[in-house]
Amino acid sequence: MKNGSILVTGGAGYIGSHVVLQLRARGERVVVLDDLSRGFRQAVLDAPLVVGRVGDRAAVAEVLREHAVDTVMHFAAYTIVPESVSEPLKYYGNNTCSTRTLLECCVEAKVAHFVFSSTAAVYGIPAEGVASESTPTAPINPYGTSKLMSEWMLASVAQATPLRYAALRYFNVAGSDSGGRVGQATPNATLLIKVACEVAVGKRPHLSIFGTDYPTGDGTGVRDYIHVEDLATAHLDALTYLRGGGASTILNVGYGHGYSVREVIDSVQRVTGRPIRVKEEPRRPGDPPALVARAERIRRELGWKPRLDDLDTIVRTAYAWEQRLQREPW
Ligand code: UD1
């Protein structure tokens, strides 16, 4: 049977736009739904774009019908942890409630496959800072909770209907398309590597280190940084898996090793040849000390093979993108 189209919600955003590129390179039919509140029209290049909200039932139902969608990849969400702490209901509304509406439309339209953009933030503070998929979930910020509730809805829907899903729990996504076509363009970005590259190009005067008293090797937070192109490939692998009849699954997407904030700063200085001015500041609310993936399951179940597992490579692409944004702002 011929495959249907793929609806990519949030396809004009940072991660979604990289997935759209790879899907189209593979010859998939794609339609993007994005309200452009945080995404960019130019990020979808020439892919079909419907400007609308995932929480808008009528709009979603129409896209699913008109494009004969049989797979949904759901990226549209707010993703800034500190903002989720200060404005929790915004996160439960846009991330959880909108996902419920989307799922309802998917069930009605008999969508077969659903790939969900989940997060390592569902683990909270796991023992030793390492989380496998069987580590108990215990989010410590509303962002993580909003995503975990969506996972629960998915699990229930998959039990009650023929829909099958893959929930991908991303660790720290960074870097940009090696072809320089898309990247993260969020104003007032908060993600470490992005912010450090903004300092390197002179867009910001300094980088704040949030917390130097964590129980980690050098006192700063440790994370598992993964290149956005490897992450995007995981979505294509999940699609192949689901189409091949694979059962619903929850998978970590990380490399399985972590770097501290100071190690990231060293890499940015090494790669860019620019000194990064830092200011040491108190811990940021909602941040766990360390969060690194146990990531064997995705390799085993999906045959996922990361190609860019190298911090300097991640930083190099992030920096190239930041330089491009300086020349031609989005
Ligand atoms: C968080 C989520 C992650 C989510 C991502 C999306 C957690 C544990 N992780 O990543 O699942 O996908 O948000 O936004 O909730 N840092 C600084 N200075 C900065 C910026 C960051 O020191 O200017 C430090 C942070 O304190 C942290 C590390 O760098 O230790 C990484 O932070 P960041 O890049 O913001 O990502 P997370 O908050 O880990």
Short mmCIF file of C-alpha atoms and ligand atoms in Angstrom, two decimals, residues 15 78-82 118-122 124 140-141 143-144 147 169-173 184 189-196 204 206-211 214 220-223 225 259-261 264-265 279 282-284 286-291, ligand 1:
data_model
loop_
_atom_site.label_atom_id
_atom_site.label_comp_id
_atom_site.label_asym_id
_atom_site.label_seq_id
_atom_site.Cartn_x
_atom_site.Cartn_y
_atom_site.Cartn_z
CA ILE A 15 14.29 20.49 15.16
CA TYR A 78 7.23 25.48 23.91
CA THR A 79 10.61 24.23 25.09
CA ILE A 80 12.23 26.70 27.45
CA VAL A 81 12.62 25.20 30.91
CA PRO A 82 12.94 28.44 32.94
CA SER A 118 9.55 14.05 24.03
CA THR A 119 12.37 15.00 26.30
CA ALA A 120 14.93 13.79 28.80
CA ALA A 121 13.35 16.34 31.15
CA VAL A 122 10.77 13.63 31.99
CA GLY A 124 14.04 14.87 36.51
CA ILE A 140 11.25 18.65 38.06
CA ASN A 141 9.87 21.37 35.81
CA TYR A 143 8.17 21.60 30.67
CA GLY A 144 9.07 18.00 31.50
CA LYS A 147 5.67 16.37 27.79
CA ARG A 169 13.11 11.46 24.56
CA TYR A 170 15.68 13.93 23.34
CA PHE A 171 18.69 14.83 25.39
CA ASN A 172 20.40 18.17 24.60
CA VAL A 173 19.99 18.99 20.95
CA GLN A 184 18.13 27.56 15.37
CA ALA A 189 17.76 31.68 22.91
CA THR A 190 18.59 29.90 26.15
CA LEU A 191 20.31 26.70 25.00
CA LEU A 192 23.95 26.59 26.02
CA ILE A 193 25.74 25.93 22.72
CA LYS A 194 23.58 28.43 20.86
CA VAL A 195 24.20 31.10 23.50
CA ALA A 196 27.95 30.42 23.54
CA ARG A 204 26.16 38.89 23.32
CA HIS A 206 29.18 37.21 27.81
CA LEU A 207 27.90 33.77 28.76
CA SER A 208 26.41 33.14 32.19
CA ILE A 209 27.39 29.87 33.82
CA PHE A 210 24.34 28.87 35.85
CA GLY A 211 25.74 27.07 38.85
CA TYR A 214 26.93 21.13 41.36
CA THR A 220 28.99 22.88 36.37
CA GLY A 221 26.00 21.09 34.84
CA VAL A 222 26.59 18.02 32.68
CA ARG A 223 24.47 17.15 29.62
CA TYR A 225 24.69 16.97 23.65
CA TYR A 259 30.01 17.26 28.87
CA SER A 260 30.05 19.97 31.51
CA VAL A 261 29.28 23.61 30.80
CA VAL A 264 31.38 23.07 26.17
CA ILE A 265 32.89 26.53 26.58
CA LYS A 279 30.05 35.23 34.37
CA PRO A 282 23.66 31.00 40.75
CA ARG A 283 21.91 27.83 39.64
CA ARG A 284 18.99 28.26 37.25
CA GLY A 286 14.53 23.69 37.12
CA ASP A 287 18.02 22.50 36.16
CA PRO A 288 19.22 19.02 37.22
CA PRO A 289 22.98 18.65 37.96
CA ALA A 290 23.62 16.00 35.29
CA LEU A 291 21.55 14.26 32.65
C1 UD1 B 1 16.33 21.55 28.62
C2 UD1 B 1 15.72 20.21 28.79
C3 UD1 B 1 15.73 19.47 27.52
C4 UD1 B 1 15.00 20.26 26.51
C5 UD1 B 1 15.65 21.59 26.36
C6 UD1 B 1 14.85 22.43 25.45
C7 UD1 B 1 16.07 19.50 31.07
C8 UD1 B 1 16.95 18.75 31.97
N1 UD1 B 1 16.45 19.49 29.79
O1 UD1 B 1 17.69 21.39 28.38
O2 UD1 B 1 15.08 18.23 27.68
O3 UD1 B 1 14.94 19.57 25.29
O4 UD1 B 1 15.70 22.23 27.61
O5 UD1 B 1 15.07 23.76 25.64
O6 UD1 B 1 15.07 20.05 31.48
N2 UD1 B 1 23.64 26.78 30.85
C9 UD1 B 1 24.47 27.79 31.28
N3 UD1 B 1 24.38 29.01 30.69
C10 UD1 B 1 23.50 29.27 29.69
C11 UD1 B 1 22.66 28.24 29.24
C12 UD1 B 1 22.74 27.00 29.85
O7 UD1 B 1 25.28 27.60 32.20
O8 UD1 B 1 23.45 30.41 29.21
C13 UD1 B 1 23.77 25.45 31.45
C14 UD1 B 1 22.51 24.95 32.12
O9 UD1 B 1 22.45 25.35 33.44
C15 UD1 B 1 22.66 23.45 31.93
C16 UD1 B 1 23.37 23.32 30.59
O10 UD1 B 1 24.02 24.56 30.39
O11 UD1 B 1 23.51 22.91 32.91
C17 UD1 B 1 22.44 23.06 29.44
O12 UD1 B 1 21.37 23.98 29.48
P1 UD1 B 1 20.43 24.23 28.23
O13 UD1 B 1 21.25 24.27 27.00
O14 UD1 B 1 19.57 25.40 28.54
O15 UD1 B 1 19.55 22.92 28.13
P2 UD1 B 1 18.75 22.14 29.28
O16 UD1 B 1 18.06 23.08 30.18
O17 UD1 B 1 19.62 21.10 29.84
#
